[in-house]
Coordinates of C-alpha atoms and ligand atoms in Angstrom, one line a residue:
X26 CA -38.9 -27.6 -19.1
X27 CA -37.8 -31.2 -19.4
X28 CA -37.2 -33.3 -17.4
X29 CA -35.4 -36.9 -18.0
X30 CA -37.0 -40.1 -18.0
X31 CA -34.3 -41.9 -16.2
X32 CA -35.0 -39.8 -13.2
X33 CA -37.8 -41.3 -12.2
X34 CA -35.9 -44.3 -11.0
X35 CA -32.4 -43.5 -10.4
X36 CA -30.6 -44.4 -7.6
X37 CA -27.1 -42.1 -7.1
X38 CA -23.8 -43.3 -5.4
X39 CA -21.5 -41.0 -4.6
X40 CA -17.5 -41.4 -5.6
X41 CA -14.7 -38.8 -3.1
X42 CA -12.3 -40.6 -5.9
X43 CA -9.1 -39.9 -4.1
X44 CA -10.6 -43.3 -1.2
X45 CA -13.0 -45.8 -3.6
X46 CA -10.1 -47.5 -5.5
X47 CA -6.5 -47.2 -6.5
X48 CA -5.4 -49.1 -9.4
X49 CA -1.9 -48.7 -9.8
X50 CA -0.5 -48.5 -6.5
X51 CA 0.2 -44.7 -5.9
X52 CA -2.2 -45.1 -2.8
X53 CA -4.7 -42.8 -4.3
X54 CA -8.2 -43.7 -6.1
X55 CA -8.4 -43.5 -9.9
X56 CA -10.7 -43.3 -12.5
X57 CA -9.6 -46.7 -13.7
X58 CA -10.7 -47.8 -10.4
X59 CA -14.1 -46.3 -10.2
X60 CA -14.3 -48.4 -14.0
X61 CA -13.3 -51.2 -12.6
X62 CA -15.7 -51.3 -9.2
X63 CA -18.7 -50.2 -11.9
X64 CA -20.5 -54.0 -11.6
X65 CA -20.1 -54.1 -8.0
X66 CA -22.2 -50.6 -8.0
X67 CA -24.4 -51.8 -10.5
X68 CA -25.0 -54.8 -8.1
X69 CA -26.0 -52.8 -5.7
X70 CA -28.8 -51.4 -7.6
X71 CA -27.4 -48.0 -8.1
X72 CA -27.9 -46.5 -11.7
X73 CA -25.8 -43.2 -11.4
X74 CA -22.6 -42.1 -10.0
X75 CA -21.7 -38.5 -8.6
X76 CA -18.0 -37.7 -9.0
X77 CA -16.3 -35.5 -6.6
X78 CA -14.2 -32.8 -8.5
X79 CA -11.2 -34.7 -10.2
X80 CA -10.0 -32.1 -12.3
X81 CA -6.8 -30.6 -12.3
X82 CA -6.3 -28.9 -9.0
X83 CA -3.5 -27.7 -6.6
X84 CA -5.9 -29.6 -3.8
X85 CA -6.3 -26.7 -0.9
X86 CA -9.7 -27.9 -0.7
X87 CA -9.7 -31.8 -2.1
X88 CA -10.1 -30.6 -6.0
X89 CA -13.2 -28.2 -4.8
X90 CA -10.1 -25.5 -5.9
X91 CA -10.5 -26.0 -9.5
X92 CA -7.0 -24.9 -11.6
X93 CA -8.3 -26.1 -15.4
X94 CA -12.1 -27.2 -15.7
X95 CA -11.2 -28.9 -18.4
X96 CA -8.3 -31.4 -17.6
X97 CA -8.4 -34.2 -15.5
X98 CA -6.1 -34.6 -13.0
X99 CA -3.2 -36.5 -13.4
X100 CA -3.6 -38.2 -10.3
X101 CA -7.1 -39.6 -11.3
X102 CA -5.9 -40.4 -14.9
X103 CA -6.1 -38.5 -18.2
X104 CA -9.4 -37.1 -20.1
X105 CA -9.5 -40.2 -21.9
X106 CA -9.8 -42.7 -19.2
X107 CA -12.9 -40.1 -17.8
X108 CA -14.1 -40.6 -21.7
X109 CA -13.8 -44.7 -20.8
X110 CA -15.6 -44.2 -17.6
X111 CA -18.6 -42.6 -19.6
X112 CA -18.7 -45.0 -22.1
X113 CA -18.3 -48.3 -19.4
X114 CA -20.8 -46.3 -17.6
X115 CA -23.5 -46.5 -20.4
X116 CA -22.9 -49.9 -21.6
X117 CA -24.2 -50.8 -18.2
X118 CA -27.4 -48.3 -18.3
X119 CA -25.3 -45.9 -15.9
X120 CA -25.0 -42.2 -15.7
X121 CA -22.1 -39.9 -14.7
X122 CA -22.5 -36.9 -13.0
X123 CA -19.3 -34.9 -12.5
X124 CA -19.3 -32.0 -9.8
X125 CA -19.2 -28.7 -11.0
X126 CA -17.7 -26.0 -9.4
X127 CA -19.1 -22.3 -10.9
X128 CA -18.6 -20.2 -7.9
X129 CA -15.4 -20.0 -7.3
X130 CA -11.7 -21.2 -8.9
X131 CA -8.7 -22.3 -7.4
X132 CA -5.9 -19.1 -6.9
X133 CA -3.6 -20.9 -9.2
X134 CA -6.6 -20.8 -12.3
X135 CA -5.2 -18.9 -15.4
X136 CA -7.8 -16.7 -15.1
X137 CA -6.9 -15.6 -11.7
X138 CA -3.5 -15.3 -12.7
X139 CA -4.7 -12.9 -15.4
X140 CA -6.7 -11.3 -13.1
X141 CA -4.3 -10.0 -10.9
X142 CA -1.5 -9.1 -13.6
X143 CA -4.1 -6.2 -15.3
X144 CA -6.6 -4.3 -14.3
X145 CA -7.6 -3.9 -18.4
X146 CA -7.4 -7.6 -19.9
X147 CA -10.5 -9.7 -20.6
X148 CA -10.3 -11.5 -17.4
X149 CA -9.9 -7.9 -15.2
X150 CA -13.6 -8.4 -14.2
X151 CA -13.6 -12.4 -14.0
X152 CA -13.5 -11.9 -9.7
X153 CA -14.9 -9.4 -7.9
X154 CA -11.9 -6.9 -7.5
X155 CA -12.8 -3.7 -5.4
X156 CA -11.0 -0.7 -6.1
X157 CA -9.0 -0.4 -2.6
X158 CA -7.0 -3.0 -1.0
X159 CA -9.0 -2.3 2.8
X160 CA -12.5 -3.1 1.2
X161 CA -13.7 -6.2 3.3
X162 CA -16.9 -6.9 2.3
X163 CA -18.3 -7.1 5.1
X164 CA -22.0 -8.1 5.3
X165 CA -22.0 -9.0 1.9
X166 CA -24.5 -12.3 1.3
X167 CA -22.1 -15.3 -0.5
X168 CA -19.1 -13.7 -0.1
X169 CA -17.1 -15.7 2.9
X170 CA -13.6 -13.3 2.9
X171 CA -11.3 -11.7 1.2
X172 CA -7.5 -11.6 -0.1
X173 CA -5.6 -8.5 -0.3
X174 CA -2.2 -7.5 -0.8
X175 CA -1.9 -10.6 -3.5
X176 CA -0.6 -8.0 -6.3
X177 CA -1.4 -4.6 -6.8
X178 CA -5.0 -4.7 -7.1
X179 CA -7.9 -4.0 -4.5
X180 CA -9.0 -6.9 -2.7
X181 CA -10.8 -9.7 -4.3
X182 CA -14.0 -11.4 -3.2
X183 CA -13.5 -15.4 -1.8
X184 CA -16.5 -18.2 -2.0
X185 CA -15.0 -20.4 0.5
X186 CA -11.5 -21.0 1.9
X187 CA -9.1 -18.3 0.9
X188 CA -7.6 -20.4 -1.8
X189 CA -10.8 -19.8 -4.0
X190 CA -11.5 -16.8 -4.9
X191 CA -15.5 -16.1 -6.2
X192 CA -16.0 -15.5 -9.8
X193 CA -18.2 -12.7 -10.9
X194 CA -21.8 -13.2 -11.7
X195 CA -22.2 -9.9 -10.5
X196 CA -24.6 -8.4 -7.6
X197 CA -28.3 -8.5 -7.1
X198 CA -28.3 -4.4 -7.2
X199 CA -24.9 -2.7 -7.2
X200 CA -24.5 0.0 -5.2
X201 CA -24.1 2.9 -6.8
X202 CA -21.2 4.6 -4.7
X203 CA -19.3 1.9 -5.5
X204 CA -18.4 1.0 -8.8
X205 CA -16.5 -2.4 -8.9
X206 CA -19.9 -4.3 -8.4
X207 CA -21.4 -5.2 -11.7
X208 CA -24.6 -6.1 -12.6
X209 CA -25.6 -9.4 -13.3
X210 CA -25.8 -8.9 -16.3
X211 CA -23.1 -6.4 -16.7
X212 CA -20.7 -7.8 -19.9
X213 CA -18.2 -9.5 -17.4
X214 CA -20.9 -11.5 -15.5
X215 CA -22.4 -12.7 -18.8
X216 CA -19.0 -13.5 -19.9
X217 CA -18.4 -15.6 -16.8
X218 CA -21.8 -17.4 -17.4
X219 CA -21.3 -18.0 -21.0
X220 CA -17.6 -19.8 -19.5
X221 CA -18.8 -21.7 -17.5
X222 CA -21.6 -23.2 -20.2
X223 CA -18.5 -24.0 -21.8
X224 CA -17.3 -25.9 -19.4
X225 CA -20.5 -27.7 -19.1
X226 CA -20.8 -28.1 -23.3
X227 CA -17.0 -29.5 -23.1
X228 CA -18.0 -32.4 -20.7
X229 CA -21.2 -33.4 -21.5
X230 CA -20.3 -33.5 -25.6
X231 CA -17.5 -36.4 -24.0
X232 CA -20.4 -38.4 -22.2
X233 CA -21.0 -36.8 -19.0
X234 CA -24.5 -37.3 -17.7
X235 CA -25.0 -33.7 -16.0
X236 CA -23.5 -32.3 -12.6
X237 CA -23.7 -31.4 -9.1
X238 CA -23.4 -27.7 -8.7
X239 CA -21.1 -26.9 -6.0
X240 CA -22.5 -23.9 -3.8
X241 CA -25.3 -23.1 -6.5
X242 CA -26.6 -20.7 -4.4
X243 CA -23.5 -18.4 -4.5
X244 CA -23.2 -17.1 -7.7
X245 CA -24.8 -13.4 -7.6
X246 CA -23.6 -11.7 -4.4
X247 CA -26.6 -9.9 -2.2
X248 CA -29.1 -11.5 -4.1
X249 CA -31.8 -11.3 -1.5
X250 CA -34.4 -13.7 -2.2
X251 CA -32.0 -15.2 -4.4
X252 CA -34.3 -13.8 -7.9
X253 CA -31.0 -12.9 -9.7
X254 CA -29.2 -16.2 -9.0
X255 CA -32.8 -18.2 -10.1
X256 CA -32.9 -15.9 -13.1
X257 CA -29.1 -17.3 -13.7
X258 CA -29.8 -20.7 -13.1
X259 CA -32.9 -20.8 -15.2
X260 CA -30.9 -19.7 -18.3
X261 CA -28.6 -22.5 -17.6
X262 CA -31.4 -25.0 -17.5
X263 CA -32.4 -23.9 -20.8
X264 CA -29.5 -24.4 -22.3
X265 CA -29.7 -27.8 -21.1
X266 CA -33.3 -28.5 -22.2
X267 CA -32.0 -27.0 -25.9
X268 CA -28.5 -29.1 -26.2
X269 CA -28.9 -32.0 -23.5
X270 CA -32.3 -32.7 -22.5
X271 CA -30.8 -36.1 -21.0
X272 CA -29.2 -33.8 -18.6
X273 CA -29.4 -33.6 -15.3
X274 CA -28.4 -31.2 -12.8
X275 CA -28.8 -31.5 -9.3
X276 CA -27.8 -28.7 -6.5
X277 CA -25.9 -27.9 -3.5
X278 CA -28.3 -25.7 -2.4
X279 CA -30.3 -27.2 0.5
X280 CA -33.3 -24.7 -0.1
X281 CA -35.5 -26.8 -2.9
X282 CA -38.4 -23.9 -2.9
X283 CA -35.3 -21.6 -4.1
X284 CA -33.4 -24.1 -6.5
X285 CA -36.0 -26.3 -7.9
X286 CA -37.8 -23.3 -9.0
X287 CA -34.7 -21.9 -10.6
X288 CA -34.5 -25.2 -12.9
X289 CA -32.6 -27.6 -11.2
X290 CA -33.9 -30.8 -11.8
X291 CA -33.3 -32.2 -8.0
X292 CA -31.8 -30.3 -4.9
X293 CA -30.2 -32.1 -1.3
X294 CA -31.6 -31.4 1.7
X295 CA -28.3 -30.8 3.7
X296 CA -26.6 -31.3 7.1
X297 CA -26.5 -27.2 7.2
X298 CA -29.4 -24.6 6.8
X299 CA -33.0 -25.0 8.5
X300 CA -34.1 -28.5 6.5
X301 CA -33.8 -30.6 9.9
X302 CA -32.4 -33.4 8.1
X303 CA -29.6 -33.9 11.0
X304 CA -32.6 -34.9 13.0
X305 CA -32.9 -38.1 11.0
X306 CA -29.3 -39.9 11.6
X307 CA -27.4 -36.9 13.3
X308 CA -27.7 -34.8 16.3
X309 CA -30.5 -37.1 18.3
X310 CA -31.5 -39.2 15.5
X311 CA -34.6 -40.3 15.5
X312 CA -33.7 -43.4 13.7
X313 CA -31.6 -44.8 17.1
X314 CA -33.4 -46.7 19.6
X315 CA -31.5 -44.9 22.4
X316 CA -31.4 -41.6 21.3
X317 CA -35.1 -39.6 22.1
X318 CA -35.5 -38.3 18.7
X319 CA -38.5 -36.5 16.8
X320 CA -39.4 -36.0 13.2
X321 CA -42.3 -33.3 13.9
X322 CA -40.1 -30.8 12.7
X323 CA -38.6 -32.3 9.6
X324 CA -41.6 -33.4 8.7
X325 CA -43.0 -29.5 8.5
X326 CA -40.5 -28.7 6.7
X327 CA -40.8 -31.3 4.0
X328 CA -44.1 -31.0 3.3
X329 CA -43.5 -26.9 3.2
X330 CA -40.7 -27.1 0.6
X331 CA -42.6 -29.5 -1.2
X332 CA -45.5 -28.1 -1.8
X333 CA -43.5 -24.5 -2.5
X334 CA -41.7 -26.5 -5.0
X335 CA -44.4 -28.5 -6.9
X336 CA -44.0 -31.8 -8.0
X337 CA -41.5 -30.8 -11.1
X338 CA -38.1 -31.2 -9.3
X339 CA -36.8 -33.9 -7.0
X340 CA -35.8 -33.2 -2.8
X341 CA -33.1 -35.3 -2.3
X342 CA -32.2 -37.4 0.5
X343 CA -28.3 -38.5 1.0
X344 CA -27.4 -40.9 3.5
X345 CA -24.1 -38.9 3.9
X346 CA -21.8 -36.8 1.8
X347 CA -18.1 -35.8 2.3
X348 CA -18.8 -32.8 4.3
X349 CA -20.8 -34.3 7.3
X350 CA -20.2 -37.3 9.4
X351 CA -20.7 -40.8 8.1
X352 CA -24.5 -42.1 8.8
X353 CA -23.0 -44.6 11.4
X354 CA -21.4 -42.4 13.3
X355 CA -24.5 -42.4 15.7
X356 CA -26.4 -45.7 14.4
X357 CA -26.0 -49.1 15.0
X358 CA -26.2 -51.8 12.3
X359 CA -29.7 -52.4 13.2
X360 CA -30.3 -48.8 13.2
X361 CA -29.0 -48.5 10.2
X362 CA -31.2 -50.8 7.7
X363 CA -34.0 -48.7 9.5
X364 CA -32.1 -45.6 7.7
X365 CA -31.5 -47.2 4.7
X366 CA -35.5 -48.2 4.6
X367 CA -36.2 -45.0 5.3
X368 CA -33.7 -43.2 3.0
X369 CA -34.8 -46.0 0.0
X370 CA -38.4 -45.4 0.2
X371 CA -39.0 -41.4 0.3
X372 CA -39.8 -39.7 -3.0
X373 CA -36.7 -38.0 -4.1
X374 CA -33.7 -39.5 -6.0
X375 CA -31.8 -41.1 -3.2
X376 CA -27.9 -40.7 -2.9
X377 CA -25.5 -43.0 -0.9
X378 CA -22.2 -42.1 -0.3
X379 CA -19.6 -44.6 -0.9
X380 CA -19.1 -47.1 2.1
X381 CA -22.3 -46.1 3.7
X382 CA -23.6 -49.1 2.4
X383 CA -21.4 -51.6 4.6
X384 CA -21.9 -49.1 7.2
X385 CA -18.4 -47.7 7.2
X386 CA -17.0 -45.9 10.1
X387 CA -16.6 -41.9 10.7
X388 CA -13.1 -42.1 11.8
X389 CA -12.5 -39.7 14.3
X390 CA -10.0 -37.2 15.2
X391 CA -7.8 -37.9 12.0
X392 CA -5.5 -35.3 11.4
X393 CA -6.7 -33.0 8.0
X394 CA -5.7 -34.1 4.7
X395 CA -5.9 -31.0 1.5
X396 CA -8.6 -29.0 3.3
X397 CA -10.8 -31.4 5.1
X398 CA -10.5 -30.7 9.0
X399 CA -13.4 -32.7 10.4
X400 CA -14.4 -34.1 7.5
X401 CA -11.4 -36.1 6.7
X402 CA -13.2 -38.8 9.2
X403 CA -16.1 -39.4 6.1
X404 CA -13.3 -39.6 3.3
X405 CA -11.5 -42.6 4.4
X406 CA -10.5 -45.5 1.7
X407 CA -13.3 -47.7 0.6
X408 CA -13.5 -51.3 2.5
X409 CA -13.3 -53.7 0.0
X410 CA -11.8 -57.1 1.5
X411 CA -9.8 -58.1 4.4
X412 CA -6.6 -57.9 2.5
X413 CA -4.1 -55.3 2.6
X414 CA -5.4 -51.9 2.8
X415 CA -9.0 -53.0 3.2
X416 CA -8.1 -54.3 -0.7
X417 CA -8.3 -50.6 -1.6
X418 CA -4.5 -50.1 -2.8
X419 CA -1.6 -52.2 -3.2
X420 CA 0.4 -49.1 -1.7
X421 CA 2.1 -48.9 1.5
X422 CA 0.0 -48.4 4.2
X423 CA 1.5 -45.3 5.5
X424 CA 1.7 -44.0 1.8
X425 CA -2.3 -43.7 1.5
X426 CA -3.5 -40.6 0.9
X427 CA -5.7 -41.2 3.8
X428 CA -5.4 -43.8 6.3
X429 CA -7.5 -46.4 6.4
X430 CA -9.5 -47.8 9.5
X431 CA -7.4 -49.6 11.5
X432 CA -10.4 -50.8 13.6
X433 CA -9.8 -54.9 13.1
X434 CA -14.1 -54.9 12.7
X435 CA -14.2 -53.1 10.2
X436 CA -17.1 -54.1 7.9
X437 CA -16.0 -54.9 4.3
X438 CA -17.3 -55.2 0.7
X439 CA -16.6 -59.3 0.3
X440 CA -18.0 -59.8 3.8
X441 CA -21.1 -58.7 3.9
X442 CA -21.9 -60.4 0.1
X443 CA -21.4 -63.1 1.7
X444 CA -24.0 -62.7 5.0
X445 CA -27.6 -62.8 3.8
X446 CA -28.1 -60.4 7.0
X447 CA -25.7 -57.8 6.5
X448 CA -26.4 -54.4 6.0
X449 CA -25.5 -54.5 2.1
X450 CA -27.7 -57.4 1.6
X451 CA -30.3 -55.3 2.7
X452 CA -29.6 -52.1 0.8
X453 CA -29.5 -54.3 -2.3
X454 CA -33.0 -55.6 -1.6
X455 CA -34.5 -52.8 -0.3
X456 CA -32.7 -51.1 -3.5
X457 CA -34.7 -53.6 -5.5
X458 CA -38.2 -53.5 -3.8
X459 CA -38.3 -49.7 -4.6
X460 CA -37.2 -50.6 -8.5
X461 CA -39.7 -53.1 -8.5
X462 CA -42.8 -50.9 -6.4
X463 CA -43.6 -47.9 -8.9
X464 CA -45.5 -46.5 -5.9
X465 CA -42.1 -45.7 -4.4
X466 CA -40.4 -44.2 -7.7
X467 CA -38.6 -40.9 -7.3
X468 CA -41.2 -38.2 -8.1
X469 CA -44.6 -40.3 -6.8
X470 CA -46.6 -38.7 -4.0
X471 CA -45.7 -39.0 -0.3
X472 CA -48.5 -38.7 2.5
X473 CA -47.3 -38.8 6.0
X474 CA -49.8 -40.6 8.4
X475 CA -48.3 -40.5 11.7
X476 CA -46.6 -37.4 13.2
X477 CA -43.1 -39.3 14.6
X478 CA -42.8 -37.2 17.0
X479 CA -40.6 -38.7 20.2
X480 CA -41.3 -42.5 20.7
X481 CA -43.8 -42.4 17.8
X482 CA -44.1 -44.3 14.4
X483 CA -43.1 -42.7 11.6
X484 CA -45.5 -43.7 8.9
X485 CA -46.2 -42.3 5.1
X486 CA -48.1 -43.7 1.9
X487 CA -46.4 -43.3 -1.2
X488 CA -47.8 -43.5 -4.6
X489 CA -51.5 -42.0 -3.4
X490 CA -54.7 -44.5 -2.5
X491 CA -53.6 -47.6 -2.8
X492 CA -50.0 -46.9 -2.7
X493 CA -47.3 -48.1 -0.1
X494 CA -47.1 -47.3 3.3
X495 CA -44.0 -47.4 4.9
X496 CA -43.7 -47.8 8.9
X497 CA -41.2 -46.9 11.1
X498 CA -40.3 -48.0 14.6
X499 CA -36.7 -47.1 15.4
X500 CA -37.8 -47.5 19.8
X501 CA -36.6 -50.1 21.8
X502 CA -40.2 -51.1 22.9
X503 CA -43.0 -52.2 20.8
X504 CA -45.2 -49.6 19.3
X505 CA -48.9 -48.9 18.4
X506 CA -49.4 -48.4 14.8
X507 CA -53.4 -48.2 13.9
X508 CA -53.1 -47.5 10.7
X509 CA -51.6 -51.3 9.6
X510 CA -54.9 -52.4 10.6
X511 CA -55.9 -54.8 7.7
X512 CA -52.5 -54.0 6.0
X513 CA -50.4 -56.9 4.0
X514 CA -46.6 -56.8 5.0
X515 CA -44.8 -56.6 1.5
X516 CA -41.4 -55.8 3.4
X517 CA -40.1 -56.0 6.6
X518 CA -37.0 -55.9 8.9
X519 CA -37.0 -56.5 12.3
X520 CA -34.3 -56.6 14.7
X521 CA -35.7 -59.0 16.9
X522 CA -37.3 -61.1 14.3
X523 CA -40.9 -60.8 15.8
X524 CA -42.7 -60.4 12.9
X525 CA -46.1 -58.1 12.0
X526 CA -48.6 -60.6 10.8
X527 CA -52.2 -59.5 10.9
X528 CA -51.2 -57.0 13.5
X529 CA -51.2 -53.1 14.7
X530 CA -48.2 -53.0 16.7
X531 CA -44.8 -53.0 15.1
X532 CA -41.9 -54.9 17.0
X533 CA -38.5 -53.0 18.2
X534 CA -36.7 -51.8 16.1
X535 CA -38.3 -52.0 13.2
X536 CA -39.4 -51.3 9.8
X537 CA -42.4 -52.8 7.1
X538 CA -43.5 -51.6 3.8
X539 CA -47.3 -52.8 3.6
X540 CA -50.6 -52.3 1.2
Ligands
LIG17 C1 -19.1 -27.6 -0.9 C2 -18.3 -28.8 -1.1 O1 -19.2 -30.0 -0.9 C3 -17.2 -28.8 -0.1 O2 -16.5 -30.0 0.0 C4 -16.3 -27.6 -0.5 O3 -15.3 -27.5 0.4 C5 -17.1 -26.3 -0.6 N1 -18.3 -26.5 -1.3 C6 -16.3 -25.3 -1.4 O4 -16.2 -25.6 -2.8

């Protein structure tokens, strides 16, 4: 397999388009704005972009309900200003990933449409159709529901919300009583793969640098152990390796023992499944000086994945996504740099959601706009300036697509350049101490040297003997740290400004990066 040189070092950012930047006035982001905001990204120290779904889409689930894989949609701009993006993009040493969506398509998706009309066409088999309209699937691994009574088939499989019906990749081993499960690599589930790499081909021959895979996980139903689904995934990286080596894929699949060995070049540890990685800046998050929390258990499971998955794919920390609650929801601005020290110096391609770096706000309670319940609160408009609309739109405030903050604090963009101690600032340095520290590059070694359990350091070399080690102290109170004994600070932050020099206890609130 291989894997791209610019993975070593990149540093994603992702895009919810529909909130970063709306450039003609319709209250909704654009691709021309996501062009347009490229330098201030760039600034930042971020090298690649992930793109929430933007293609055409009757929006049940925020574009995540895919109608035509291959059209943009209108509201975002046309397939040529996604070709501009690429190309602005690359002039600047960037790379675009776009979010792929294989498990499931929107109800409205010609093929669906097909679908239902015959039970004899090419696209009969593209769902899983059983053959009676009370077949629930009930206990079935990666499939969530069902829809029946939509035309006069059986019922058909779903992936997620009702609006998006699963494709067929077929099932891990069909039973044989019933007949509508295929095998996965019955005719119809190849033909669905071989669609999909289509799909794929079609964007990345127009300048797309690979893709998140939406729900990777989901594709072959009962697949326990998932070996049909790595088997599938494996043929798709080689495809990749054969036409875009360049490529990168990265998964939402939150188990990196399962999807790094099935060829995705980097997987996310996730706010869902058994990873821990809520207990970092979530539930009691052990990077808030008031909250009690302890790493022991993330920490075990880190180093278990990892050394299940080998040192050939990337674990991938995000400071947030779409689908959980904004980092600051529980952390303070103080709190936060210790995040963002934290989230910029473990292996792993980092990923920052949009606003996360001026430590934007999970808005709560907001009433759900195109699928997102609860997380409508992380998918507000981008702070840009103190202007109207946060400078995001020149629309009328009650014609955004989703309101902005209305708290009158709310950080912004133009701000925070401007303060040498604001939480951007220090994302853009810390951003550029990892670029410039090769010991803290996305696939070098991690050692953890302190067990951060409650009240503890959290401490870890990177880049083996001789490397970097990184120190922790999110408590309110000083803290023993042994291991610094002799150590030169390279980095530090330090919310009370007592600094480490020559010695073993790190100040509140605190964090270093020493050798
Ligand atoms: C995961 C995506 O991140 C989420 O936003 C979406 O609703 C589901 N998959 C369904 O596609």
């Amino acid at each position: 397999m291989t894997t791209p040189k610019w993975l070593e070092t990149a540093i994603f950012y992702e895009i919810y388009p529909q909130s970063f930047y709306d450039t003609n006035g319709d209250g909704i982001g654009d691709l021309r704005g996501i062009t347009e905001k490229l330098d201030y990204i760039k600034d930042l120290g971020c090298d690649a972009l992930w793109i929430n779904p933007c293609f055409d889409s009757p929006f049940n689930d925020a574009g995540y309900d895919v109608r035509d894989f291959r059209k943009i949609a209108p509201r975002y701009g046309t397939n040529e200003d996604m070709r501009r993006l690429f190309n602005a993009a690359h002039e600047r040493g960037m790379r675009v990933l776009l979010d792929l969506v294989p498990g499931h398509t929107s109800v409205e998706h010609e093929w669906f449409k097909a679908s239902m009309r015959s039970d004899a066409g090419p696209y009969a088999k593209r769902y899983i159709w059983s053959d009676s309209p009370w077949e629930r699937f009930n206990g079935i691994d990666n499939i969530s529901g069902y829809l029946n009574g939509v035309c006069d088939r059986g019922t058909v499989a779903v992936n997620f919300f009702s609006t998006q019906p699963a494709l067929n990749f077929g099932f891990a081993e069909p039973e044989p009583d019933k007949p509508w499960q295929s095998a996965a690599d019955s005719p119809e589930a190849l033909a669905a793969r071989a669609d999909i790499k289509e799909i794929m081909r079609f964007w990345l021959s127009m300048g797309c640098d690979g893709f998140r895979v939406d729900m990777a996980h989901s594709l072959v139903k009962a697949d326990k152990g998932y070996k049909k689904t790595i088997e599938l995934w494996r043929e798709f990286r080689a495809f990749l390796d054969a036409e875009f080596p360049d490529a990168a894929i990265v998964s939402e699949w939150g188990k990196p023992d399962q999807s790094l060995a099935a060829g995705f070049h980097m997987d996310f540890l996730l706010h869902f499944g058994d990873s821990h990685y809520n207990d970092l800046f979530r539930d009691n998050p052990y990077f808030s000086g008031a909250a009690n929390g302890d790493l022991t258990e993330f920490i075990a499971y880190y180093k278990k994945v990892r050394a299940a998955a080998g040192l050939e794919g990337l674990i991938c920390i995000p400071s947030s996504n779409h689908d959980m609650a904004r980092i600051a929801r529980k952390l303070t601005n103080d709190e936060l740099k210790l995040a963002f020290a934290f989230l910029l110096s473990m292996p792993g391609a980092p990923f920052i959601y949009y606003g996360d770096e001026i430590g934007m706000r999970y808005l709560e309670d907001m009433p759900s706009v195109e699928g997102g319940y609860e997380r409508t609160g992380s998918r507000s408009p981008m702070q840009w300036d103190s202007s109207l609309n946060a400078g995001f739109s020149s629309a009328k405030p009650e014609e955004l697509y989703i309101p902005i903050d209305t708290d009158r604090a709310r950080p912004n963009v133009r701000e925070q350049l401007a303060d040498e101690n604001s939480l951007l600032n220090e994302v853009k340095r810390l951003i550029q101490f990892r670029r410039g520290c090769e010991a803290l590059w996305n696939d070098r070694a991690i050692e953890f040297i302190s067990g951060a359990g409650a009240g503890q350091v959290l401490a870890y070399r990177r880049g083996g003997e001789g490397g970097v080690i990184c120190a922790f102290n999110p408590g309110r109170k000083a803290a023993e740290a042994p291991f610094l004994s002799g150590l030169k600070p390279l980095y530090m932050i330090s919310a009370s400004k007592a600094d480490f020099k020559g010695s073993v206890t790190m100040p509140p609130q605190s964090a270093g990066f020493f050798q």
